[in-house]
Each structure stands twice: as C-alpha cells, then as structure tokens.
Tab-separated table of C-alpha atoms in Angstrom:
chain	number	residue	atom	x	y	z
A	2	UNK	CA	5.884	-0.523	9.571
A	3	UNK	CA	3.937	1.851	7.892
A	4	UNK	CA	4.372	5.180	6.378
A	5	UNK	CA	4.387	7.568	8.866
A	6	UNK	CA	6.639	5.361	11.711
A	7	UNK	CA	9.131	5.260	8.526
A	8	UNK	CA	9.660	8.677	8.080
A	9	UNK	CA	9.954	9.190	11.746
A	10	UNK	CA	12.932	7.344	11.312
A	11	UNK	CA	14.185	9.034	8.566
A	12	UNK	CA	13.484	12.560	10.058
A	13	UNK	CA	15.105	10.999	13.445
A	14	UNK	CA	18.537	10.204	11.374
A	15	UNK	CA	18.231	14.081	9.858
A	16	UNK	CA	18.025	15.806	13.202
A	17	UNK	CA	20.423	14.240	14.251
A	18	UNK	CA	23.162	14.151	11.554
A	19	UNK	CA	22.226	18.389	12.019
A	20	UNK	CA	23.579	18.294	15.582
A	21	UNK	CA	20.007	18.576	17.042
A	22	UNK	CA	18.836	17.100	19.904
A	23	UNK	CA	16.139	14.218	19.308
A	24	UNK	CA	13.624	12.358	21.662
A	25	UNK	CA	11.740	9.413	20.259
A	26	UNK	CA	8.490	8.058	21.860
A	27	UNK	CA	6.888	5.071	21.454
A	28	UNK	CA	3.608	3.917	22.235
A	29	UNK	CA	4.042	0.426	24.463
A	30	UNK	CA	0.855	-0.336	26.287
A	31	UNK	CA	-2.427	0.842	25.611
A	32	UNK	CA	-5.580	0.383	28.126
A	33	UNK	CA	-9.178	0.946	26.858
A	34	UNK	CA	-9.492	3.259	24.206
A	35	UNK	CA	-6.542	4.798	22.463
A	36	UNK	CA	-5.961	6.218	18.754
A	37	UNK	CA	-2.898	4.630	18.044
A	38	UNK	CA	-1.774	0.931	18.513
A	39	UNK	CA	1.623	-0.189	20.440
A	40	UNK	CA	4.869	0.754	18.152
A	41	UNK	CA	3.532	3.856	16.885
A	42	UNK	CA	6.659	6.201	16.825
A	43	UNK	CA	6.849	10.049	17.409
A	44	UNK	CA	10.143	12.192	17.240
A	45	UNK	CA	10.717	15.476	19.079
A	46	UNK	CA	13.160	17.998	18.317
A	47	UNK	CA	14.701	19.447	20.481
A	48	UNK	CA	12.927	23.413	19.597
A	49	UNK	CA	9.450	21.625	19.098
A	50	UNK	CA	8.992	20.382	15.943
A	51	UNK	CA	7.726	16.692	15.909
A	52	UNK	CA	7.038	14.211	13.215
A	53	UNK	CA	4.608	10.881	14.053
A	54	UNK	CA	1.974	10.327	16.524
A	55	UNK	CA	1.095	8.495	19.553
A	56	UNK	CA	-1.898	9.858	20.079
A	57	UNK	CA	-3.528	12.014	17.513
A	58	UNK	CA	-2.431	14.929	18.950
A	59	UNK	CA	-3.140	15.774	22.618
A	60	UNK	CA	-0.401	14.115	24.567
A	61	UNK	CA	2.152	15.430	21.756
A	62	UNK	CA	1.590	18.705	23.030
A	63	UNK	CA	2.221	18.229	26.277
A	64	UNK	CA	5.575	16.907	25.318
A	65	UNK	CA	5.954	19.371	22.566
A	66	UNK	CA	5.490	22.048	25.164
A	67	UNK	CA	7.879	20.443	27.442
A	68	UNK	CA	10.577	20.025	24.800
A	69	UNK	CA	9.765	23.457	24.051
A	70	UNK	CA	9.976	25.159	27.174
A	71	UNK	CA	12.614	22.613	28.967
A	72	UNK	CA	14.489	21.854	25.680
A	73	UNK	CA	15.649	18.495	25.954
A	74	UNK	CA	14.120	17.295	29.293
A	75	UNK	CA	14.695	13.505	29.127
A	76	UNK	CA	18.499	12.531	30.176
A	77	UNK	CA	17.782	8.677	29.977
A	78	UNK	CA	14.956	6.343	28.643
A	79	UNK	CA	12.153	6.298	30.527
A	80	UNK	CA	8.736	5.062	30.842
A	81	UNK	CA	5.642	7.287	31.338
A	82	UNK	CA	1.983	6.841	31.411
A	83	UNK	CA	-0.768	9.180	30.450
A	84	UNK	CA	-4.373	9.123	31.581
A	85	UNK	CA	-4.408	7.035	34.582
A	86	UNK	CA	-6.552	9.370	36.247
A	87	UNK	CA	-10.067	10.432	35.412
A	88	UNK	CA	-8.345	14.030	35.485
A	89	UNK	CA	-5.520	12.676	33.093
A	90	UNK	CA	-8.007	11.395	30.577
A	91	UNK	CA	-10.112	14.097	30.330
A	92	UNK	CA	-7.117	16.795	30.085
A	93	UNK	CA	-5.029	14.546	27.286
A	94	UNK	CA	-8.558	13.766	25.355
A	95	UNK	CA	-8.123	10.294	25.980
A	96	UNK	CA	-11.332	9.074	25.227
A	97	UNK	CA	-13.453	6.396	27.071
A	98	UNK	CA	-11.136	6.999	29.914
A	99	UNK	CA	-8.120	5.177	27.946
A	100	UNK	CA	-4.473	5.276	29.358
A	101	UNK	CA	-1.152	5.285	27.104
A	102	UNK	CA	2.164	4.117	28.298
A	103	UNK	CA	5.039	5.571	26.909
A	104	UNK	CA	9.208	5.211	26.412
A	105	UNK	CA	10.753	8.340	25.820
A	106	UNK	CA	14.431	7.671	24.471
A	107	UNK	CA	16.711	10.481	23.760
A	108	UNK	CA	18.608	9.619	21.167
A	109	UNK	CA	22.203	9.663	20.392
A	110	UNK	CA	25.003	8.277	18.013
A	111	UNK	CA	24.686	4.952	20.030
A	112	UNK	CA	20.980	4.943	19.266
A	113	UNK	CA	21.642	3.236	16.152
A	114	UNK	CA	18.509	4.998	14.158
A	115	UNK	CA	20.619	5.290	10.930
A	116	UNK	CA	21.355	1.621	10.949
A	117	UNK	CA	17.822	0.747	11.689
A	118	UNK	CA	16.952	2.803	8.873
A	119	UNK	CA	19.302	1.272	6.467
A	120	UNK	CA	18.284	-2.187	7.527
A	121	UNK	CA	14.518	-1.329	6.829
A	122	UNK	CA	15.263	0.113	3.410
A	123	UNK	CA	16.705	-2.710	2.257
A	124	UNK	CA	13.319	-4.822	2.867
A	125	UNK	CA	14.652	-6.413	6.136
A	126	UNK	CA	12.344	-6.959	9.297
A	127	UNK	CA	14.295	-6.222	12.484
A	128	UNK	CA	14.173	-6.185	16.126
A	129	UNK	CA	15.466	-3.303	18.097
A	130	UNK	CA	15.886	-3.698	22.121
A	131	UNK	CA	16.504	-1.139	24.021
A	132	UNK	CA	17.862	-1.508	27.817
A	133	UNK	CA	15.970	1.199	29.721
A	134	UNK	CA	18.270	1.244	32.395
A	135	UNK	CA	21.431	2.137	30.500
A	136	UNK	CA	20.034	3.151	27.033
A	137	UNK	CA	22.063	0.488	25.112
A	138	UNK	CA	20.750	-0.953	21.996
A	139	UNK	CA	21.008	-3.784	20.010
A	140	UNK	CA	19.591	-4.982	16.510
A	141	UNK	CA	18.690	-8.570	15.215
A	142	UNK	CA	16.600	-9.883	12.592
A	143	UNK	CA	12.965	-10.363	13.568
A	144	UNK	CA	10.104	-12.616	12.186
A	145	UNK	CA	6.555	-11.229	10.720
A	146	UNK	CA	5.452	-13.232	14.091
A	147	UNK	CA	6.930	-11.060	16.331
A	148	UNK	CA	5.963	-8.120	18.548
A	149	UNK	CA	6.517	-5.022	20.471
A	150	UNK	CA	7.598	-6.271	23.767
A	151	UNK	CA	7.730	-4.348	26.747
A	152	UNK	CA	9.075	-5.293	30.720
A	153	UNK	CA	9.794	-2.401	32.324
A	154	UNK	CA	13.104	-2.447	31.986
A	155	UNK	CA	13.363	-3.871	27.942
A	156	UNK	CA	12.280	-2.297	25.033
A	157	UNK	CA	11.601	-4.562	22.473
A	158	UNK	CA	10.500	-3.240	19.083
A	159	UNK	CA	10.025	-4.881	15.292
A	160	UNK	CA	10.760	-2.986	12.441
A	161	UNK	CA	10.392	-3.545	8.596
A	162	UNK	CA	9.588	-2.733	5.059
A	163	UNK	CA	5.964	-1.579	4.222
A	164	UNK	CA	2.997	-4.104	3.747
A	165	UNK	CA	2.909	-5.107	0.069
A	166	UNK	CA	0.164	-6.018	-2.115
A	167	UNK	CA	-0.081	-7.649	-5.766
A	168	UNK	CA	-2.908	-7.177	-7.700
A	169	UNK	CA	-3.513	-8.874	-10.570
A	170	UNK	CA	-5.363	-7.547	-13.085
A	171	UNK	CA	-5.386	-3.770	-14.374
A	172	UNK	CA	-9.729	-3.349	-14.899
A	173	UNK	CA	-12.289	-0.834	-13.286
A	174	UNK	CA	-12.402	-3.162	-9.750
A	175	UNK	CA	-8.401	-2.971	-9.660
A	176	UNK	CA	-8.706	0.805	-9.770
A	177	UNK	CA	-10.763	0.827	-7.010
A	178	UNK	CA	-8.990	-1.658	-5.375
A	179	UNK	CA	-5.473	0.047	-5.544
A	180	UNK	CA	-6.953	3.663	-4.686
A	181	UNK	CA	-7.782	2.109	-1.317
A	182	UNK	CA	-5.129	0.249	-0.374
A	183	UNK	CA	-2.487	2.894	-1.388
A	184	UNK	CA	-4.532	4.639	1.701
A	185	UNK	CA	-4.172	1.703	4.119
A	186	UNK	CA	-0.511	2.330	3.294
A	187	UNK	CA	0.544	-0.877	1.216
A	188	UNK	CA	3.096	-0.451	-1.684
A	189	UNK	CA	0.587	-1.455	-4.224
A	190	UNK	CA	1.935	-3.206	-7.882
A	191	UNK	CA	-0.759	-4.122	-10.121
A	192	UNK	CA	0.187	-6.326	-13.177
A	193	UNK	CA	-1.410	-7.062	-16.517
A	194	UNK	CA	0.200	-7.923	-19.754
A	195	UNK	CA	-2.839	-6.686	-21.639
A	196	UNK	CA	-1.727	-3.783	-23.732
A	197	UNK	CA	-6.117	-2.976	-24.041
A	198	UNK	CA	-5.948	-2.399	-20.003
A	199	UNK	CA	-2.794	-0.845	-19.445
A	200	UNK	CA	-3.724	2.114	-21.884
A	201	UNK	CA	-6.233	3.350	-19.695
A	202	UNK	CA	-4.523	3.180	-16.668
A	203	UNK	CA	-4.304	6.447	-14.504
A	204	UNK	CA	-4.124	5.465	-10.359
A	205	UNK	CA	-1.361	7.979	-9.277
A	206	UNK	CA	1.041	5.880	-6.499
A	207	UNK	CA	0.537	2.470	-8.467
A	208	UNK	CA	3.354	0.410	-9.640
A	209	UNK	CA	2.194	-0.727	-13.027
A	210	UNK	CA	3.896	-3.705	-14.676
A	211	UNK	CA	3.100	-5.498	-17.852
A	212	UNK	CA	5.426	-8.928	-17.177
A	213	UNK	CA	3.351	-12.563	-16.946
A	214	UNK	CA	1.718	-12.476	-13.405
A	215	UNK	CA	3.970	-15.434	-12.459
A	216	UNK	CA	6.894	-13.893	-13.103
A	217	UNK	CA	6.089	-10.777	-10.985
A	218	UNK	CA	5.190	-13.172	-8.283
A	219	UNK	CA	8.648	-14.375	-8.429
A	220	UNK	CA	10.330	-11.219	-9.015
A	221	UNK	CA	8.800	-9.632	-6.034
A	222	UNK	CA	9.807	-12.175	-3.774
A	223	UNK	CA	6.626	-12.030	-1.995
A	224	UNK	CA	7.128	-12.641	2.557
A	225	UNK	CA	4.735	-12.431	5.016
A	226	UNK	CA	3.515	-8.466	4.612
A	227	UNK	CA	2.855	-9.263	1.032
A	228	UNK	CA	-1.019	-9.502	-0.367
A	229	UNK	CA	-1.886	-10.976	-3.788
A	230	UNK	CA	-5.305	-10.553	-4.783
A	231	UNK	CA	-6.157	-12.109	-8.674
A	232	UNK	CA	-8.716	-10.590	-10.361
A	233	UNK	CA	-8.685	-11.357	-14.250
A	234	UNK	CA	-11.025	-14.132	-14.542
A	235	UNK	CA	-8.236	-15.551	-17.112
A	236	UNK	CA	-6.665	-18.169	-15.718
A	237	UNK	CA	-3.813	-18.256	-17.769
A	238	UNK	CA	-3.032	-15.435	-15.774
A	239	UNK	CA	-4.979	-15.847	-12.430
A	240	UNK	CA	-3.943	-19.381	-12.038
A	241	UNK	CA	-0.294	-19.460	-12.671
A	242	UNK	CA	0.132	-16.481	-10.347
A	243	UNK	CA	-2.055	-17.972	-7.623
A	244	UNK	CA	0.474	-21.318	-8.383
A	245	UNK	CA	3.200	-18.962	-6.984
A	246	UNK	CA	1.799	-17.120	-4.494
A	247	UNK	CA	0.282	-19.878	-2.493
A	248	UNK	CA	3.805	-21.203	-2.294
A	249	UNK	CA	5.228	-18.235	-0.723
A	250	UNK	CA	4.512	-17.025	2.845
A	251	UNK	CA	2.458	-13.644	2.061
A	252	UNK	CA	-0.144	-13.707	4.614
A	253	UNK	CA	-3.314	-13.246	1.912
A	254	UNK	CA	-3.988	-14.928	-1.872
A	255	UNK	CA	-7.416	-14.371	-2.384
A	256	UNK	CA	-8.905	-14.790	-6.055
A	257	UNK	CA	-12.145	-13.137	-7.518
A	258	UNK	CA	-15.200	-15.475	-8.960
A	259	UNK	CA	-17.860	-16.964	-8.039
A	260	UNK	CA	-17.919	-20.696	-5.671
A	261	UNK	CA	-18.309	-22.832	-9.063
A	262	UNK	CA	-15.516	-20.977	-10.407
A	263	UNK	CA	-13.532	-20.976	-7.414
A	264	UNK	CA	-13.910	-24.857	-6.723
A	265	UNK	CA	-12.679	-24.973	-10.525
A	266	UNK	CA	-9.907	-22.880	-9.834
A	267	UNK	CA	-8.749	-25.110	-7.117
A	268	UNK	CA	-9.486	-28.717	-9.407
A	269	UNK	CA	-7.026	-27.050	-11.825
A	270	UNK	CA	-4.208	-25.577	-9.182
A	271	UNK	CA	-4.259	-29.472	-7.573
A	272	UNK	CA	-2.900	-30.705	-11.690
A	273	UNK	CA	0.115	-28.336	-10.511
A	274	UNK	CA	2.614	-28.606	-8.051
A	275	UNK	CA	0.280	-26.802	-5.599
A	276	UNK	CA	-0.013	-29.052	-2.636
A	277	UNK	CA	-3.296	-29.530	-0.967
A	278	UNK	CA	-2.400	-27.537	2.627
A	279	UNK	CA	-1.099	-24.392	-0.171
A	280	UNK	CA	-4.707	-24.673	-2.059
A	281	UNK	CA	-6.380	-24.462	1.379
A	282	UNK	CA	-4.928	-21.213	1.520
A	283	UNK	CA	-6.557	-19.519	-0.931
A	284	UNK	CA	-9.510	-17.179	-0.825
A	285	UNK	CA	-12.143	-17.675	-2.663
A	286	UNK	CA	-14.587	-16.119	-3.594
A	287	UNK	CA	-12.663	-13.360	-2.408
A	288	UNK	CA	-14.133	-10.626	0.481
A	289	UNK	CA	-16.495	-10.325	3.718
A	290	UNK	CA	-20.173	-10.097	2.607
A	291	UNK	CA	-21.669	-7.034	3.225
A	292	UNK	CA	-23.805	-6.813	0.286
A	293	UNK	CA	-21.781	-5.492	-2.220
A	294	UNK	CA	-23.035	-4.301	-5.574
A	295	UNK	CA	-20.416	-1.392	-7.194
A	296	UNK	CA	-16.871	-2.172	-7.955
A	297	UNK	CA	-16.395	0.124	-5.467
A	298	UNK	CA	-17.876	-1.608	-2.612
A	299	UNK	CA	-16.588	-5.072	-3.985
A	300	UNK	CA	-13.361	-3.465	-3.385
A	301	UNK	CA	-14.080	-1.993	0.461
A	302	UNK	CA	-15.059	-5.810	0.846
A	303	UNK	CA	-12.084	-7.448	-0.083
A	304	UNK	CA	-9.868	-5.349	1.584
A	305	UNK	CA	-12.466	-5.421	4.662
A	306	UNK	CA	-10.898	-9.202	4.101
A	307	UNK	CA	-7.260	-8.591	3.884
A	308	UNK	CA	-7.243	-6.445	6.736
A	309	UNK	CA	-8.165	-9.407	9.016
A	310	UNK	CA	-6.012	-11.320	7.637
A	311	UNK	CA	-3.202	-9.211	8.187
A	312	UNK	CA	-4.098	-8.483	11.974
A	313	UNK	CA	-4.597	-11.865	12.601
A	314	UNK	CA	-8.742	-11.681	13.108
A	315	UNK	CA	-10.900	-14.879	13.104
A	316	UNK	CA	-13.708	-14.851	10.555
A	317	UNK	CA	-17.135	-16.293	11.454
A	318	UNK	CA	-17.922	-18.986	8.784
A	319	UNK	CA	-20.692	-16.805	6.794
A	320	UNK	CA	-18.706	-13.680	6.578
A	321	UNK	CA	-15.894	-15.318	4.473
A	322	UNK	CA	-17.705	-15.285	0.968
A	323	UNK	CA	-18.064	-11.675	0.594
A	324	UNK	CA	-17.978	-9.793	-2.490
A	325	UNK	CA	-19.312	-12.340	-3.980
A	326	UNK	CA	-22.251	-13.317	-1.814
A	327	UNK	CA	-25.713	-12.280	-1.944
A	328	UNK	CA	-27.645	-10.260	-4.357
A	329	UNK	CA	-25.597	-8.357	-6.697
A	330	UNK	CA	-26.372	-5.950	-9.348
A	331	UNK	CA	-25.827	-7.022	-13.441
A	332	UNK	CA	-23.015	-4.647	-13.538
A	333	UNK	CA	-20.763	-7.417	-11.157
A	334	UNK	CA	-21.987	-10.363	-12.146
A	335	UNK	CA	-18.926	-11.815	-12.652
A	336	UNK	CA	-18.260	-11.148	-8.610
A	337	UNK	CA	-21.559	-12.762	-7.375
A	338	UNK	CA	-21.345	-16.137	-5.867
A	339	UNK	CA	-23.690	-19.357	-8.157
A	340	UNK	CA	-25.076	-22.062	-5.833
C-alpha cells in the first residue's frame, strides 16, 4: 500500500485509541474516469478532520460536511455511490462523467485497524474482509496476486508493506533515479561499496548502504513489491546482484547497458546457478524508448518501465529497449543500445 493509505491507518488507530469516533471509506468500484484507483482509503473523524483520499477532494467534502454537521452519521457499513447522475458528476467534479462506489465502515474496537496496522509494519501482506451486513472482520495473509474484492455484501481488501526498490549503483543516473521513485512512493535503498561514490552522495529519503550488492540482495529479502534496477556497468557488482535477484520473486530486475552488453551479461549469469526461465527475466537494456538523452530522462524511462511492470501492463515489442534505444547524446553513451 502506499504512503498515504498507511498513515490512514495509523491516524485511524490514533482516533480511536483517543475515544473519537472514526469512519473509514474505501474506494471499491470505479466507472469511467476517477482520480483514485479501488483501495484508496480515507478516514473521517468524527468533528471533520480527515486524512486520505478517494477522490481528490470533492466527494470528501460532502462527507466531511456530513460528519460535520451529523457527527457520526453511519451506524453500520454501507455501500454508496457517487456520480451516477449527470447532476452527481458535475456537482462532485467527477470528471468525464465518472462514478465512485464507496464502503463507509465506522469503526470500532472490533474493527481490528490496530492489528492490521501491526501486521503491515512488520512487512506482511494481508487480507482484510469485512461482512457488510454485520460489520465483522477477519484477517488472513494475502498474496502480491490478490485484489480488492467487492460483492455487495463482502469487503475484501489487501494490505501490505510499501513497494521496494534496489538500486545498484550510487552515480549521477542513480540520483536521478532515486529522486523519482522516492515520489512514486517506493522505499528506495541504493548500494555501492565504492567509497569514491558514496562521498558525494546527498538524495534526502535514500537508504544508502555500502555492503557487496549480493549481500544486500539477500539481506533485504526481496518479494514481489520489490524492484532491483543495476546500474554500475561492473559486473562484479551488477552481475552477482542480478544472480540474486532473478532468483527471488520481486516483480522487476532490469540492468543498464547496451544489447551487446546485455546479451554478455546474460552468457555470463547462464556460468551461474541462474537458470534459463530466471535469465529470461531480466531487463535489458533497461527502460521504454522515448528518446532519452539526460540522465534525467534515462531515469523517467526506466521507471516509465517499472511502473508497467508493477501494474501488470503488456509492452509492445519496440517499446521494451528504452533508455537505451535510439540516438543518444555523448554524455550517456554508456546507456545507448550497439547493433
């Protein structure tokens, strides 16, 4: 889960171990256009104040003003839908006539928040169901596979640690790089034993480590939210993490270099125990073309890449060799892609 659905959670647990009154909303069906995707969380107080977002602000205030002016108007879970109408949409700012269904859940001691929370910060995916009808929940662990899952009458919602991401590699692209992604909400770590890179370090929000890359790899005991990207050029250190990585189920390894270096890369990973379906894997050269020439770009590109990875979008053929493709400047030669 990301950021923001986390600390709903945690503010969730504080209202309510204050005695205050606490509705939680969650975004379960979405038609046409909507700003935020199913399992998005939002938590009302009972006097107003909110944390999270289901929609980017306009049906929040209608049921901040209800909370608000009714205090604690939901008795039971319930299901609601906003913008079915032409009317709706245009008064809740829907756009392109888009329609939100929502289950508001006031919460209690039986709610089991606190436990959810506990479970989460301990780096465990679960699955919380909730029984519309009679508000009971229950919790059990969940897969990355799994999904919101919604009836009418069950609630079925996965929740887990934040998506991870393992860059190896501490130069000017792995800057950029980790700047980014620390805004797409991953838990960045970037690793390089080079004491002539670390110096110069200075991304605010990082995790810097200077172990081998294989033994972070195996230290961070990577699942499937967890993205490694490699981007050295060494492959005493490229390789041997890639070795590990492709072994474990994150859902991206992707490596930086050119096709020639890549199709080495993957000569050299086959004299290891790397089996041919783990090499397949890989990435590489690493990113979506879209004619990247700055480090900066380079980076948008490969994370342009992980990001389909990680919601499970289908790549046409030539958009899969990406910061490396095309005509580059001098300046990233080492990214472009040789013939």
């Amino acid at each position: 889960m990301d950021s923001v659905d986390l600390e709903v959670l945690r503010k969730s647990v504080e209202w309510l171990d204050a005695g205050r009154r606490v509705l939680l909303v969650t975004v379960v069906k979405t038609w046409g256009s909507s700003p935020r995707p199913p399992g998005a969380l939002l938590a009302v107080r009972d006097d107003g104040h909110v944390v999270g977002s289901v929609s980017g602000g306009c049906i929040e205030d209608d049921i901040v003003e209800r909370s608000r002016r009714e205090g604690a108007y939901v008795k039971q879970p319930q299901a609601v839908t906003y913008g079915v109408s032409a009317e709706d949409a245009r008064k809740f700012g829907l756009p392109c006539g888009g329609t939100i269904q929502l289950v508001l859940e006031p919460l209690t001691g039986d709610s089991r928040i606190a436990e959810l929370l506990e479970a989460v910060q301990r780096g465990q995916l679960v699955a919380r169901t909730l029984e519309i009808p009679n508000g009971r929940v229950t919790l059990a662990p969940a897969r990355a596979s799994d999904g919101l899952a919604f009836d009418g009458e069950v609630l079925t919602t996965v929740h887990g640690p934040r998506y991870r991401m393992l860059v190896i590699g501490a130069g000017q692209l792995s800057k950029y790089l980790a700047q980014i992604a620390v805004g797409l909400d991953y838990q960045v770590t970037v690793c390089d034993p080079r004491e002539e890179y670390i110096e110069t370090w200075d991304i605010p929000g990082v995790r810097l480590v200077r172990t081998m890359p294989d033994d972070t790899v195996l230290e961070m005991k990577l699942d499937e939210r967890c993205a490694v990207v490699a981007l050295t050029h060494d492959p005493k250190l490229d390789d041997l993490a890639l070795m590990e990585a492709l072994k474990s189920p994150a859902f991206y390894v992707g490596a930086l270099g050119s096709r020639a270096n890549n199709a080495k890369r993957r000569k050299r990973l086959e004299e290891f125990d790397v089996t041919p379906e783990q090499i397949a894997r890989l990435h590489g050269p690493i990113g979506l073309y879209i004619g990247s020439r700055t480090p900066p770009e380079i980076a948008i590109s490969i994370l342009a890449e992980v990001t389909a990875a990680k919601n499970g979008v289908a790549l046409p053929e030539d958009a899969q060799v990406g910061a490396a493709k095309g005509k580059q400047g001098p300046s990233v030669a080492c990214a472009t892609t040789e013939p």
